[in-house]
Tab-separated table of C-alpha atoms in Angstrom:
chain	number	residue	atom	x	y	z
S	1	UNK	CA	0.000	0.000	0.000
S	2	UNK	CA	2.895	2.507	0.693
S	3	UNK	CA	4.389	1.762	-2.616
S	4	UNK	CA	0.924	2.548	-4.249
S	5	UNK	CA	0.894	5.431	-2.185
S	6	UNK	CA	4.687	6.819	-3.210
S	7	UNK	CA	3.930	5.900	-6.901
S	8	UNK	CA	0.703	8.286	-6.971
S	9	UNK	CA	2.306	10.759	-4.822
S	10	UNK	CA	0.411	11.010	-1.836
S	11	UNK	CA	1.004	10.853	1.590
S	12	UNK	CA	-0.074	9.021	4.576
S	13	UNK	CA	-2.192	11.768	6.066
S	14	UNK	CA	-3.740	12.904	2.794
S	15	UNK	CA	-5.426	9.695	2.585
S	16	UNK	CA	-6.503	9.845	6.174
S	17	UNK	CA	-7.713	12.979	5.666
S	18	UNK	CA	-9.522	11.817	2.240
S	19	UNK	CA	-10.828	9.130	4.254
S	20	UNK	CA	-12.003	11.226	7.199
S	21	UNK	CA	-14.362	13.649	4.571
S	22	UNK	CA	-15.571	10.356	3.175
S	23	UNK	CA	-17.079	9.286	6.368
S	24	UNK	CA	-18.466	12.590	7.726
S	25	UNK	CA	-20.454	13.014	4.535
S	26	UNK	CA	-21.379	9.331	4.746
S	27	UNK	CA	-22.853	9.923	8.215
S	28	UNK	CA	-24.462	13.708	7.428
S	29	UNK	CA	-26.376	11.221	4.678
S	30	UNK	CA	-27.327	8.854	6.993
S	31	UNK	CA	-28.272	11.602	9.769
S	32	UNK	CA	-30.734	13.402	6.955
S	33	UNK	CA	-32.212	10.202	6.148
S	34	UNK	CA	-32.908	9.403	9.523
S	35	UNK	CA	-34.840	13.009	10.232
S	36	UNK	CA	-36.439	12.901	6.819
S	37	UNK	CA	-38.141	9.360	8.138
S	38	UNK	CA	-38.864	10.722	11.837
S	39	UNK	CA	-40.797	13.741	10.344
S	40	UNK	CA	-42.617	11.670	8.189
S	41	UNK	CA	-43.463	9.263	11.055
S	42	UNK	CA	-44.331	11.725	13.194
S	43	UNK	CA	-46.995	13.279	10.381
S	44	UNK	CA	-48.364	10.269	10.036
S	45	UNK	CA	-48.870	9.846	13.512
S	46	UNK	CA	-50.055	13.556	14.478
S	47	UNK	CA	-53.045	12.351	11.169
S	48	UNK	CA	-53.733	9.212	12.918
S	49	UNK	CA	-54.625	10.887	16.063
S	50	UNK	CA	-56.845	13.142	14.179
S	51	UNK	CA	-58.619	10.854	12.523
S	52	UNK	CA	-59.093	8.719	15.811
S	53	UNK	CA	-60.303	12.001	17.590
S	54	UNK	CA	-63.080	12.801	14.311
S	55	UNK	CA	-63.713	9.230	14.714
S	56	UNK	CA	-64.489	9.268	18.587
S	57	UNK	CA	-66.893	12.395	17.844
S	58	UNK	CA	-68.521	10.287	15.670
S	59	UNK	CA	-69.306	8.068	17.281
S	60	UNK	CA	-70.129	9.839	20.707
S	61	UNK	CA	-72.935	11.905	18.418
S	62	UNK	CA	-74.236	8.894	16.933
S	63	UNK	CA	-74.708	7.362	20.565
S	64	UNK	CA	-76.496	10.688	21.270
S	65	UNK	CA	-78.718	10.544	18.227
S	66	UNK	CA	-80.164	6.822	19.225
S	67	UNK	CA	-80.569	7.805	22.524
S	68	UNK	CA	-82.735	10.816	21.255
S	69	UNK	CA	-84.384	8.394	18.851
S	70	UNK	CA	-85.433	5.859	21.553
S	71	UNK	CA	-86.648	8.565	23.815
S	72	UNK	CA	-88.348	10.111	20.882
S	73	UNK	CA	-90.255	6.915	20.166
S	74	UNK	CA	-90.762	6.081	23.738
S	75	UNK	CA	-92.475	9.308	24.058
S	76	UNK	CA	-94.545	8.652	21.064
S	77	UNK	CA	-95.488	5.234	22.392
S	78	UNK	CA	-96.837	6.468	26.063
S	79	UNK	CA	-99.307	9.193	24.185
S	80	UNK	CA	-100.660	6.862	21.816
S	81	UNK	CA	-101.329	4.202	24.053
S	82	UNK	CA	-103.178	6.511	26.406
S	83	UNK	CA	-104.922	8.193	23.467
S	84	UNK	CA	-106.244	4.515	22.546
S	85	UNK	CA	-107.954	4.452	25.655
S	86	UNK	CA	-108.358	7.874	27.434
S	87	UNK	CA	-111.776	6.862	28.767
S	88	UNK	CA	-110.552	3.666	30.525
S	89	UNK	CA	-110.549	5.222	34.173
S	90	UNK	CA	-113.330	7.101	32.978
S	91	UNK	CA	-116.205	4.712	31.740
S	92	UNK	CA	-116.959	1.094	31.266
S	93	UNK	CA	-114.683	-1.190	29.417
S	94	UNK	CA	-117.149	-1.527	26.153
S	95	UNK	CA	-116.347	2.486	26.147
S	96	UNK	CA	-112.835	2.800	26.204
S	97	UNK	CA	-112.524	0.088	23.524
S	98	UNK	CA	-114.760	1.799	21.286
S	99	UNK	CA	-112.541	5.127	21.735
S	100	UNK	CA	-109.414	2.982	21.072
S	101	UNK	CA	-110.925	1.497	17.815
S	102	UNK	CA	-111.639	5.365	16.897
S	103	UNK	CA	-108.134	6.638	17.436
S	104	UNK	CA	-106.234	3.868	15.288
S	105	UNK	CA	-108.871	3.279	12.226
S	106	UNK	CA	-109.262	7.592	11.679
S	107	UNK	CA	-105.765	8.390	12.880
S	108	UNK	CA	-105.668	11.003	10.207
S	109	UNK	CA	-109.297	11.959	10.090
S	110	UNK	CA	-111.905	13.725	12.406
S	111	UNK	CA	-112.767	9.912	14.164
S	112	UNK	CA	-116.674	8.513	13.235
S	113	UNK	CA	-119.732	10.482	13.134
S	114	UNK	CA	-120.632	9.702	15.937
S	115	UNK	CA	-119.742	11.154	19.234
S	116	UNK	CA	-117.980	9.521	22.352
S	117	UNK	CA	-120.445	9.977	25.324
S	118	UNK	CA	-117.763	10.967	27.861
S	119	UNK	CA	-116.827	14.436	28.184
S	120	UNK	CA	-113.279	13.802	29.472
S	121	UNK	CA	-112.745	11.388	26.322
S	122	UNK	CA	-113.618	14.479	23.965
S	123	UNK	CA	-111.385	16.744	26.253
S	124	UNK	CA	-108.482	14.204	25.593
S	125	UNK	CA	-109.048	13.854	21.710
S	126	UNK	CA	-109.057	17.517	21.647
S	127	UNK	CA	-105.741	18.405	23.288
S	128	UNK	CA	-104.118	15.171	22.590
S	129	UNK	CA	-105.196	13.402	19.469
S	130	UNK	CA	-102.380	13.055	16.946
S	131	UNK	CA	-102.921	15.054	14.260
S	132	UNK	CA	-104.970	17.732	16.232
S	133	UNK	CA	-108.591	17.356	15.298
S	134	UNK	CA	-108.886	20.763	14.358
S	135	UNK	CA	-106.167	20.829	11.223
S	136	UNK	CA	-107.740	17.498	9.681
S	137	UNK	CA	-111.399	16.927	10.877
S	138	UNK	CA	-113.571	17.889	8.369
S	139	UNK	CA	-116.531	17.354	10.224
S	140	UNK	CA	-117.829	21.308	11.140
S	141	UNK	CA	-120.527	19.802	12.820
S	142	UNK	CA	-118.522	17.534	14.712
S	143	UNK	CA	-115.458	19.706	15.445
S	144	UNK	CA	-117.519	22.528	16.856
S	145	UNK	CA	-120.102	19.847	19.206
S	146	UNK	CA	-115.974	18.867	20.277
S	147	UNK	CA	-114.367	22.672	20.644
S	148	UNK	CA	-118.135	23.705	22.347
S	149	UNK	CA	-118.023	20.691	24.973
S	150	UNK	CA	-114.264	21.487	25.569
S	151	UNK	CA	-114.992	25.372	26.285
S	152	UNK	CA	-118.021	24.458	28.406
S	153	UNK	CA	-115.976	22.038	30.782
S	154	UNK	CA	-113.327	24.729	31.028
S	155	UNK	CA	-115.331	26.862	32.929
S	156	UNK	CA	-115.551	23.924	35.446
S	157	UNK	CA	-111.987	24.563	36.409
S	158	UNK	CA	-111.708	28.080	37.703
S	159	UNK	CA	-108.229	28.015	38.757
S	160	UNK	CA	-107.148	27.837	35.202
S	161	UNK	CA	-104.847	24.863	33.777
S	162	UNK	CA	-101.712	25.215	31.906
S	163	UNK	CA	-100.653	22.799	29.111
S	164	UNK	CA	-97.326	22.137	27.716
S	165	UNK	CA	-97.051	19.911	24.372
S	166	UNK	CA	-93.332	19.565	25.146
S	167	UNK	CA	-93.507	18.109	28.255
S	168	UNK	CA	-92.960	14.374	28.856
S	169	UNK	CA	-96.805	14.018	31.180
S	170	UNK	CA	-98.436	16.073	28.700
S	171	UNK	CA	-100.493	13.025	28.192
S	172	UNK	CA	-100.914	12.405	31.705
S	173	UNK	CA	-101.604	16.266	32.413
S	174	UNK	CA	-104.690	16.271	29.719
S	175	UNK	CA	-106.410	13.291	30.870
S	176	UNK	CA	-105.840	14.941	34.661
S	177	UNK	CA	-107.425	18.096	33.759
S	178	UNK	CA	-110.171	16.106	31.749
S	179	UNK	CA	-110.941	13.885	34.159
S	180	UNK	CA	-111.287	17.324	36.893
S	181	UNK	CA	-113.250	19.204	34.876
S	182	UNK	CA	-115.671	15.762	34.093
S	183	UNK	CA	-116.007	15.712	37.289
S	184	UNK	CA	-117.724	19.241	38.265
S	185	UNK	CA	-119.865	19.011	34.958
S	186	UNK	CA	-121.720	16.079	36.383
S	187	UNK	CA	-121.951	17.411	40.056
S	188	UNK	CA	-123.559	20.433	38.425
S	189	UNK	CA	-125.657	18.211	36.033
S	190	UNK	CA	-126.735	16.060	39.510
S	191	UNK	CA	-127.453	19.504	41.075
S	192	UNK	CA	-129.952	20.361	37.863
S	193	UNK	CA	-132.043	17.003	38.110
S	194	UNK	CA	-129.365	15.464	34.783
S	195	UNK	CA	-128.782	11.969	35.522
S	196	UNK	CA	-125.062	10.866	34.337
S	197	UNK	CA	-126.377	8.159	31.904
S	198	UNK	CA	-128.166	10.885	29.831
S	199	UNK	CA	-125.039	13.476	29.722
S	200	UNK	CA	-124.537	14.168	26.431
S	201	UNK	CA	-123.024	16.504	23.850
S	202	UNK	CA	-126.718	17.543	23.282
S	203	UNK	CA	-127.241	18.186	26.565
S	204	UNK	CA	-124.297	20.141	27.464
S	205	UNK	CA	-125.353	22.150	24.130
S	206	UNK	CA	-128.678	22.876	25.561
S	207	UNK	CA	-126.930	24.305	29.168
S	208	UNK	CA	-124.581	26.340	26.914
S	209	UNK	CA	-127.725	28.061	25.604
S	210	UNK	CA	-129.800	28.524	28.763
């Protein structure tokens, strides 16, 4: 090696310095290649998290949306199953199945011609009846022997009642204030020689007008 060294001339630190250059540039290389891979990890890591954090908000809304839903429905359920039978703590068996048949064959009609005999029951339908009966019944004769009944039993609660639509007893809060006012209509009718078996729309027409 020294005689290949004297025939070209160079010297025994000029190749060790030759040699030195060769491996700082070798490791510079391997140095940039080695940050050029950590910032790319480290992108792809700071994207993963993102995505995992969209994905976690995801799903935390959609958990939020079904528990909503099944409140929603659950809602639903409790006012039409009391709107099948509002009359059931009111009148005879026969009567609140009758009312229940009404509600689900003429859920998006005025009900049948003819007219429950149970005030409270018509005071229900009125404020809680899905759609209301006074957007879809096309029955004027029927919708104002309903909205005539309702304003006469209103004056048999003279502390007033407040209803809220939004509230989860609305239900429960109608048929209450129904059942009240039902109540005072017959003790008056009982007071005027009416007997409770011959209350009827008719009837209550006739005290409206006296």
């Amino acid at each position: 090696m020294r005689e290949c060294l004297m025939t070209l001339g160079l010297s025994r630190s000029q190749v060790l310095a030759w040699s030195s250059e060769l491996q700082i540039k070798t490791t510079e290389k391997e140095l940039e290649a080695a940050e050029e891979t950590e910032e790319k990890f480290s992108r792809e890591v700071k994207l993963i998290n993102h995505q995992n954090c969209i994905i976690s908000e995801l799903v935390s809304m959609n958990k939020a949306l079904t528990e909503r839903v099944r409140l929603l429905e659950t809602k639903q359920s409790t006012c039409q199953d009391v709107s099948q039978s509002p009359a059931s703590s009111l009148e005879p068996a026969a009567e609140a199945s009758a009312v229940g048949r009404s509600d689900s064959n003429n859920a998006k009609s005025c009900g049948t011609k003819a007219l429950p005999k149970s005030p409270a029951a018509m005071w229900f339908e009125w404020y809680a009846k899905t759609p209301r009966m006074w957007d879809v019944c096309g029955d004027r004769q029927k919708k104002s022997a309903y909205k005539q009944t309702v304003n006469y039993m209103k004056l048999f609660l003279p502390e007033g009642f407040v209803l809220d639509p939004s509230a989860p007893g609305y239900c429960d809060e109608v048929l209450r204030y129904g059942t009240e006012a039902e109540a005072q209509l017959f003790k008056f009718f009982y007071g005027h020689g009416i007997k409770r078996m011959r209350v009827s729309t008719d009837s209550i027409a006739q005290q409206l007008y006296l």
